[in-house]
Amino acid sequence: MVLWAAMLDAFLPVPSSPGVRTVRIDLHCHSTASDGTDTPAELVRNAAAAGLDVVALTDHDTTRGYAEAIAALPAGLTLVTGAELSCRLDGVSMHMLAYLFDPEEPALFAERELVRDDRVPRAQGMVAKLRELGVPITWERVARIAGDGSVGRPHVATALVELGVVPTVNDAFTGDWLADGARAYVPKHETDPFEALRLIKGAGGVAVFAHPAASKRGLTVPESAIAELAAAGLDGIEVDHMDHEPETRARLRGLAAELGLLGTGSSDYHGSRKTCVLGEYTTDPEVYGEITRRATGAFPVPGTGGV
């Protein structure tokens, strides 16, 4: 265990001038492999330009952008393997961030592919519902916006913006349009979070509940459920996030301490699709260090000056 810890410590970023600046770590970012607008290569270059030391690529239910990100990884930036898994608990949609897992582990890979493959018929169903509501949207438009990424509601929302139906992507996530249970909402396959924990742990990864109190998005799971997830092996909760008000972040920080969970912070960056910027919220280096020490599925990858 001492040797393993020493190996992991070698991947922890150290500021070039200790005491002068803080190591900046953003553990929740999306690329065109799912619903972001930056390619994986653009994402890592933009992360370095934003002054980040560590960035996690956490596309929805896929790691397909990882190879491109590694190939372009600038010197001085460390890349963390990640994915944001679609889950549902007692009818409430939630997301589980998985870090430093083995992306080829068969059980977790199969579940990610199942969720990803279900996204196409789901998005097509939303297009059909919108057309029934009189919106002149087409599947061809949504598919063009999604490109090679995992198609999802943000791509449908972007189409609504292009058509002038709503002013911004966020305005599409309401009861009128695409929010959970809304007029054009269509459910998709989502993993039970307790099963997600089992799969993530089986692949050597670390599990963090993403934006657990983002009530703007719809219903959220109760704190009692977070306690049950903690007892089942949840490692942390995302505390500092754009969808959490200051008082909510304070409450979540207290809950994390009470349950013995790590508290992370991150931007949930989607490029131009959302207003947040890289590094808007960050994770404490000690918390990041603990994540790397708990993981056995993959190592962070330090940049060597990619293409």
Short mmCIF file of C-alpha atoms in Angstrom, two decimals:
data_model
loop_
_atom_site.label_atom_id
_atom_site.label_comp_id
_atom_site.label_asym_id
_atom_site.label_seq_id
_atom_site.Cartn_x
_atom_site.Cartn_y
_atom_site.Cartn_z
CA MET A 1 0.00 0.00 0.00
CA VAL A 2 2.89 2.37 0.69
CA LEU A 3 4.30 1.79 -2.81
CA TRP A 4 0.83 2.25 -4.36
CA ALA A 5 0.34 5.54 -2.50
CA ALA A 6 3.77 6.74 -3.58
CA MET A 7 2.95 5.96 -7.21
CA LEU A 8 -0.29 7.91 -6.99
CA ASP A 9 1.39 10.85 -5.28
CA ALA A 10 3.64 11.12 -8.32
CA PHE A 11 0.59 12.11 -10.37
CA LEU A 12 -0.50 14.91 -8.05
CA PRO A 13 0.19 18.33 -9.62
CA VAL A 14 2.53 20.66 -7.79
CA PRO A 15 2.46 24.41 -8.46
CA SER A 16 5.63 25.71 -10.06
CA SER A 17 5.96 28.23 -7.22
CA PRO A 18 4.58 26.75 -3.99
CA GLY A 19 2.72 29.30 -1.93
CA VAL A 20 2.25 31.66 -4.89
CA ARG A 21 -0.84 30.14 -6.48
CA THR A 22 -3.40 27.43 -5.78
CA VAL A 23 -3.56 24.20 -7.74
CA ARG A 24 -6.76 24.40 -9.79
CA ILE A 25 -8.75 21.21 -10.36
CA ASP A 26 -11.99 20.95 -12.36
CA LEU A 27 -13.55 17.48 -12.18
CA HIS A 28 -16.68 17.83 -14.33
CA CYS A 29 -16.42 18.80 -18.02
CA HIS A 30 -18.11 17.73 -21.25
CA SER A 31 -16.95 17.56 -24.85
CA THR A 32 -18.51 16.80 -28.23
CA ALA A 33 -18.31 13.12 -27.26
CA SER A 34 -21.57 13.88 -25.44
CA ASP A 35 -23.26 17.28 -25.19
CA GLY A 36 -20.40 19.78 -25.01
CA THR A 37 -19.40 22.06 -27.87
CA ASP A 38 -15.59 21.74 -27.50
CA THR A 39 -13.95 18.72 -29.08
CA PRO A 40 -11.92 16.70 -26.54
CA ALA A 41 -8.74 18.26 -27.95
CA GLU A 42 -10.18 21.76 -27.70
CA LEU A 43 -11.35 21.06 -24.17
CA VAL A 44 -7.91 20.17 -22.83
CA ARG A 45 -6.29 23.08 -24.63
CA ASN A 46 -8.92 25.45 -23.25
CA ALA A 47 -8.48 23.97 -19.79
CA ALA A 48 -4.75 24.70 -19.90
CA ALA A 49 -5.43 28.22 -21.19
CA ALA A 50 -7.84 28.74 -18.28
CA GLY A 51 -5.03 27.98 -15.84
CA LEU A 52 -6.23 24.56 -14.73
CA ASP A 53 -3.77 21.97 -13.45
CA VAL A 54 -6.17 19.01 -13.54
CA VAL A 55 -9.27 18.42 -15.65
CA ALA A 56 -11.66 15.47 -15.75
CA LEU A 57 -13.43 14.60 -18.99
CA THR A 58 -16.84 13.37 -17.80
CA ASP A 59 -18.99 12.93 -20.88
CA HIS A 60 -22.42 11.37 -20.47
CA ASP A 61 -22.22 7.57 -20.38
CA THR A 62 -19.12 7.40 -22.57
CA THR A 63 -15.32 7.66 -22.60
CA ARG A 64 -15.11 7.91 -26.40
CA GLY A 65 -13.41 11.30 -26.27
CA TYR A 66 -10.60 10.16 -24.00
CA ALA A 67 -8.06 9.09 -26.65
CA GLU A 68 -8.34 12.41 -28.49
CA ALA A 69 -7.98 14.32 -25.23
CA ILE A 70 -4.81 12.41 -24.28
CA ALA A 71 -3.28 12.96 -27.72
CA ALA A 72 -3.76 16.72 -27.38
CA LEU A 73 -2.96 17.00 -23.66
CA PRO A 74 -0.72 20.04 -23.08
CA ALA A 75 2.29 19.89 -20.80
CA GLY A 76 1.39 20.95 -17.28
CA LEU A 77 -2.20 19.68 -17.44
CA THR A 78 -3.27 16.35 -15.94
CA LEU A 79 -6.26 14.45 -17.37
CA VAL A 80 -8.57 12.30 -15.23
CA THR A 81 -10.63 9.48 -16.75
CA GLY A 82 -14.29 10.09 -16.04
CA ALA A 83 -17.90 9.66 -17.11
CA GLU A 84 -21.24 11.01 -15.93
CA LEU A 85 -23.62 8.07 -15.58
CA SER A 86 -27.38 8.52 -16.01
CA CYS A 87 -29.22 7.12 -12.98
CA ARG A 88 -32.73 7.16 -11.52
CA LEU A 89 -33.84 6.57 -7.93
CA ASP A 90 -37.52 6.27 -7.01
CA GLY A 91 -38.53 8.13 -10.16
CA VAL A 92 -36.00 10.95 -9.70
CA SER A 93 -33.29 11.44 -12.33
CA MET A 94 -29.76 11.83 -10.97
CA HIS A 95 -26.20 11.68 -12.28
CA MET A 96 -23.24 9.78 -10.89
CA LEU A 97 -19.71 10.93 -11.70
CA ALA A 98 -17.27 8.04 -12.04
CA TYR A 99 -13.54 8.74 -11.83
CA LEU A 100 -10.39 6.76 -12.59
CA PHE A 101 -12.18 3.51 -13.46
CA ASP A 102 -11.00 0.96 -16.01
CA PRO A 103 -12.89 2.07 -19.16
CA GLU A 104 -12.64 -1.43 -20.64
CA GLU A 105 -14.07 -3.30 -17.62
CA PRO A 106 -16.84 -5.37 -19.26
CA ALA A 107 -19.78 -4.84 -16.89
CA LEU A 108 -19.48 -1.05 -16.63
CA PHE A 109 -18.70 -0.77 -20.35
CA ALA A 110 -21.85 -2.73 -21.23
CA GLU A 111 -24.03 -0.56 -19.01
CA ARG A 112 -22.61 2.65 -20.49
CA GLU A 113 -23.28 1.38 -24.01
CA LEU A 114 -26.84 0.36 -23.07
CA VAL A 115 -27.62 3.84 -21.77
CA ARG A 116 -25.88 5.53 -24.69
CA ASP A 117 -27.68 3.44 -27.31
CA ASP A 118 -31.06 4.26 -25.77
CA ARG A 119 -30.42 7.97 -26.26
CA VAL A 120 -31.24 7.93 -29.99
CA PRO A 121 -34.80 6.55 -29.82
CA ARG A 122 -35.40 8.72 -26.77
CA ALA A 123 -34.35 11.90 -28.58
CA GLN A 124 -36.40 10.89 -31.61
CA GLY A 125 -39.40 10.50 -29.31
CA MET A 126 -38.90 14.03 -27.97
CA VAL A 127 -38.73 15.37 -31.52
CA ALA A 128 -42.02 13.62 -32.30
CA LYS A 129 -43.68 15.11 -29.21
CA LEU A 130 -42.43 18.59 -30.07
CA ARG A 131 -43.79 18.29 -33.59
CA GLU A 132 -47.17 17.31 -32.11
CA LEU A 133 -46.96 20.56 -30.12
CA GLY A 134 -46.48 22.50 -33.34
CA VAL A 135 -42.71 22.99 -33.18
CA PRO A 136 -41.13 22.66 -36.68
CA ILE A 137 -38.21 20.62 -35.38
CA THR A 138 -36.71 17.71 -37.32
CA TRP A 139 -34.58 14.75 -36.29
CA GLU A 140 -32.07 15.76 -38.98
CA ARG A 141 -31.52 19.08 -37.22
CA VAL A 142 -30.98 17.43 -33.82
CA ALA A 143 -28.66 14.80 -35.31
CA ARG A 144 -26.60 17.53 -36.98
CA ILE A 145 -26.23 19.37 -33.67
CA ALA A 146 -25.24 16.18 -31.82
CA GLY A 147 -22.70 15.10 -34.45
CA ASP A 148 -20.80 12.06 -33.18
CA GLY A 149 -21.69 12.78 -29.56
CA SER A 150 -24.12 10.98 -27.26
CA VAL A 151 -27.37 12.67 -28.27
CA GLY A 152 -29.40 14.09 -25.41
CA ARG A 153 -31.78 16.78 -24.27
CA PRO A 154 -29.20 19.59 -24.62
CA HIS A 155 -29.03 18.88 -28.36
CA VAL A 156 -32.83 19.03 -28.63
CA ALA A 157 -32.75 22.21 -26.55
CA THR A 158 -30.16 23.74 -28.88
CA ALA A 159 -32.47 23.00 -31.80
CA LEU A 160 -35.26 24.85 -29.97
CA VAL A 161 -32.92 27.83 -29.57
CA GLU A 162 -32.03 27.75 -33.28
CA LEU A 163 -35.74 27.72 -34.14
CA GLY A 164 -36.44 30.68 -31.85
CA VAL A 165 -38.76 28.67 -29.60
CA VAL A 166 -36.73 29.50 -26.48
CA PRO A 167 -33.98 32.11 -25.95
CA THR A 168 -31.44 29.81 -24.25
CA VAL A 169 -30.77 26.12 -23.69
CA ASN A 170 -31.66 26.48 -20.01
CA ASP A 171 -35.07 27.90 -20.97
CA ALA A 172 -35.87 24.61 -22.71
CA PHE A 173 -35.54 22.71 -19.44
CA THR A 174 -38.94 23.75 -18.07
CA GLY A 175 -42.31 22.11 -17.63
CA ASP A 176 -43.34 23.52 -20.99
CA TRP A 177 -40.66 21.66 -22.91
CA LEU A 178 -37.94 19.22 -21.80
CA ALA A 179 -37.76 19.05 -18.01
CA ASP A 180 -38.56 15.74 -16.32
CA GLY A 181 -42.26 15.10 -16.81
CA ALA A 182 -42.66 18.05 -19.21
CA ARG A 183 -44.80 18.02 -22.33
CA ALA A 184 -42.04 16.81 -24.64
CA TYR A 185 -40.11 14.70 -22.11
CA VAL A 186 -39.37 11.07 -22.94
CA PRO A 187 -37.68 8.81 -20.36
CA LYS A 188 -34.62 6.74 -21.20
CA HIS A 189 -32.86 3.78 -19.67
CA GLU A 190 -31.18 4.96 -16.47
CA THR A 191 -29.13 2.88 -14.08
CA ASP A 192 -30.17 2.28 -10.49
CA PRO A 193 -27.60 4.31 -8.50
CA PHE A 194 -26.84 1.42 -6.16
CA GLU A 195 -26.08 -0.72 -9.20
CA ALA A 196 -24.00 2.16 -10.60
CA LEU A 197 -21.95 2.18 -7.40
CA ARG A 198 -21.38 -1.56 -7.71
CA LEU A 199 -20.28 -1.21 -11.33
CA ILE A 200 -17.98 1.76 -10.66
CA LYS A 201 -16.33 0.02 -7.72
CA GLY A 202 -16.01 -3.17 -9.75
CA ALA A 203 -14.09 -1.18 -12.36
CA GLY A 204 -11.77 0.29 -9.71
CA GLY A 205 -13.36 3.73 -9.81
CA VAL A 206 -14.49 6.44 -7.40
CA ALA A 207 -18.14 7.59 -7.33
CA VAL A 208 -19.35 11.16 -6.71
CA PHE A 209 -23.02 12.20 -6.84
CA ALA A 210 -23.22 15.11 -9.32
CA HIS A 211 -25.10 18.32 -8.41
CA PRO A 212 -27.33 16.54 -5.85
CA ALA A 213 -29.40 19.62 -4.99
CA ALA A 214 -29.86 21.10 -8.49
CA SER A 215 -33.57 21.76 -7.97
CA LYS A 216 -33.69 23.97 -11.08
CA ARG A 217 -33.46 20.78 -13.11
CA GLY A 218 -36.45 19.11 -11.44
CA LEU A 219 -36.96 16.87 -8.44
CA THR A 220 -33.92 15.97 -6.33
CA VAL A 221 -33.35 12.92 -4.16
CA PRO A 222 -33.77 13.41 -0.39
CA GLU A 223 -30.80 13.58 1.94
CA SER A 224 -31.91 10.27 3.46
CA ALA A 225 -31.22 8.66 0.08
CA ILE A 226 -27.77 10.25 -0.03
CA ALA A 227 -27.11 8.70 3.38
CA GLU A 228 -28.15 5.29 2.01
CA LEU A 229 -25.85 5.75 -0.98
CA ALA A 230 -23.01 6.71 1.37
CA ALA A 231 -23.57 3.51 3.32
CA ALA A 232 -23.45 1.59 0.02
CA GLY A 233 -20.06 2.99 -0.98
CA LEU A 234 -20.62 6.47 -2.42
CA ASP A 235 -17.34 8.39 -2.14
CA GLY A 236 -18.50 11.98 -2.41
CA ILE A 237 -20.98 14.62 -3.50
CA GLU A 238 -20.47 17.56 -5.82
CA VAL A 239 -20.90 20.54 -3.50
CA ASP A 240 -19.67 23.58 -5.41
CA HIS A 241 -21.66 23.75 -8.65
CA MET A 242 -23.36 26.51 -10.64
CA ASP A 243 -26.81 25.08 -9.87
CA HIS A 244 -26.25 25.27 -6.09
CA GLU A 245 -26.93 28.54 -4.29
CA PRO A 246 -24.45 29.57 -1.54
CA GLU A 247 -26.74 28.36 1.26
CA THR A 248 -27.21 25.06 -0.56
CA ARG A 249 -23.46 24.60 -0.88
CA ALA A 250 -23.04 25.25 2.83
CA ARG A 251 -25.73 22.69 3.64
CA LEU A 252 -24.18 20.09 1.35
CA ARG A 253 -20.74 20.69 2.83
CA GLY A 254 -22.18 19.95 6.25
CA LEU A 255 -23.95 16.85 4.96
CA ALA A 256 -20.72 15.56 3.40
CA ALA A 257 -18.90 16.01 6.70
CA GLU A 258 -21.70 14.28 8.59
CA LEU A 259 -21.71 11.28 6.24
CA GLY A 260 -17.94 11.05 5.81
CA LEU A 261 -18.14 11.94 2.11
CA LEU A 262 -15.70 13.89 -0.02
CA GLY A 263 -16.95 17.26 -1.23
CA THR A 264 -15.94 18.27 -4.74
CA GLY A 265 -16.36 21.40 -6.84
CA SER A 266 -16.47 21.74 -10.60
CA SER A 267 -17.75 23.79 -13.49
CA ASP A 268 -19.90 21.24 -15.37
CA TYR A 269 -18.45 22.94 -18.44
CA HIS A 270 -20.27 22.38 -21.76
CA GLY A 271 -18.46 24.92 -23.95
CA SER A 272 -20.80 27.50 -25.47
CA ARG A 273 -23.88 25.43 -24.62
CA LYS A 274 -23.89 26.76 -21.04
CA THR A 275 -22.77 30.01 -19.46
CA CYS A 276 -20.32 28.45 -16.98
CA VAL A 277 -16.59 28.67 -17.63
CA LEU A 278 -13.77 26.23 -17.00
CA GLY A 279 -12.60 26.41 -13.40
CA GLU A 280 -15.67 28.35 -12.26
CA TYR A 281 -15.72 25.99 -9.28
CA THR A 282 -12.84 23.73 -8.34
CA THR A 283 -11.95 20.80 -6.11
CA ASP A 284 -9.57 21.09 -3.17
CA PRO A 285 -6.20 19.42 -3.92
CA GLU A 286 -6.49 17.27 -0.78
CA VAL A 287 -9.86 15.94 -1.95
CA TYR A 288 -8.42 15.23 -5.40
CA GLY A 289 -5.50 13.45 -3.77
CA GLU A 290 -7.90 11.23 -1.84
CA ILE A 291 -9.79 10.40 -5.04
CA THR A 292 -6.56 9.30 -6.73
CA ARG A 293 -5.59 7.23 -3.69
CA ARG A 294 -8.92 5.41 -3.59
CA ALA A 295 -8.98 4.58 -7.31
CA THR A 296 -7.47 1.35 -8.63
CA GLY A 297 -8.85 1.30 -12.17
CA ALA A 298 -6.77 4.00 -13.84
CA PHE A 299 -4.10 6.62 -13.20
CA PRO A 300 -4.37 10.33 -13.97
CA VAL A 301 -2.41 11.15 -17.13
CA PRO A 302 0.06 14.05 -17.00
CA GLY A 303 0.39 16.05 -20.21
CA THR A 304 3.58 15.99 -22.22
CA GLY A 305 2.72 18.65 -24.79
CA GLY A 306 0.22 17.01 -27.15
CA VAL A 307 -0.50 17.71 -30.78
#
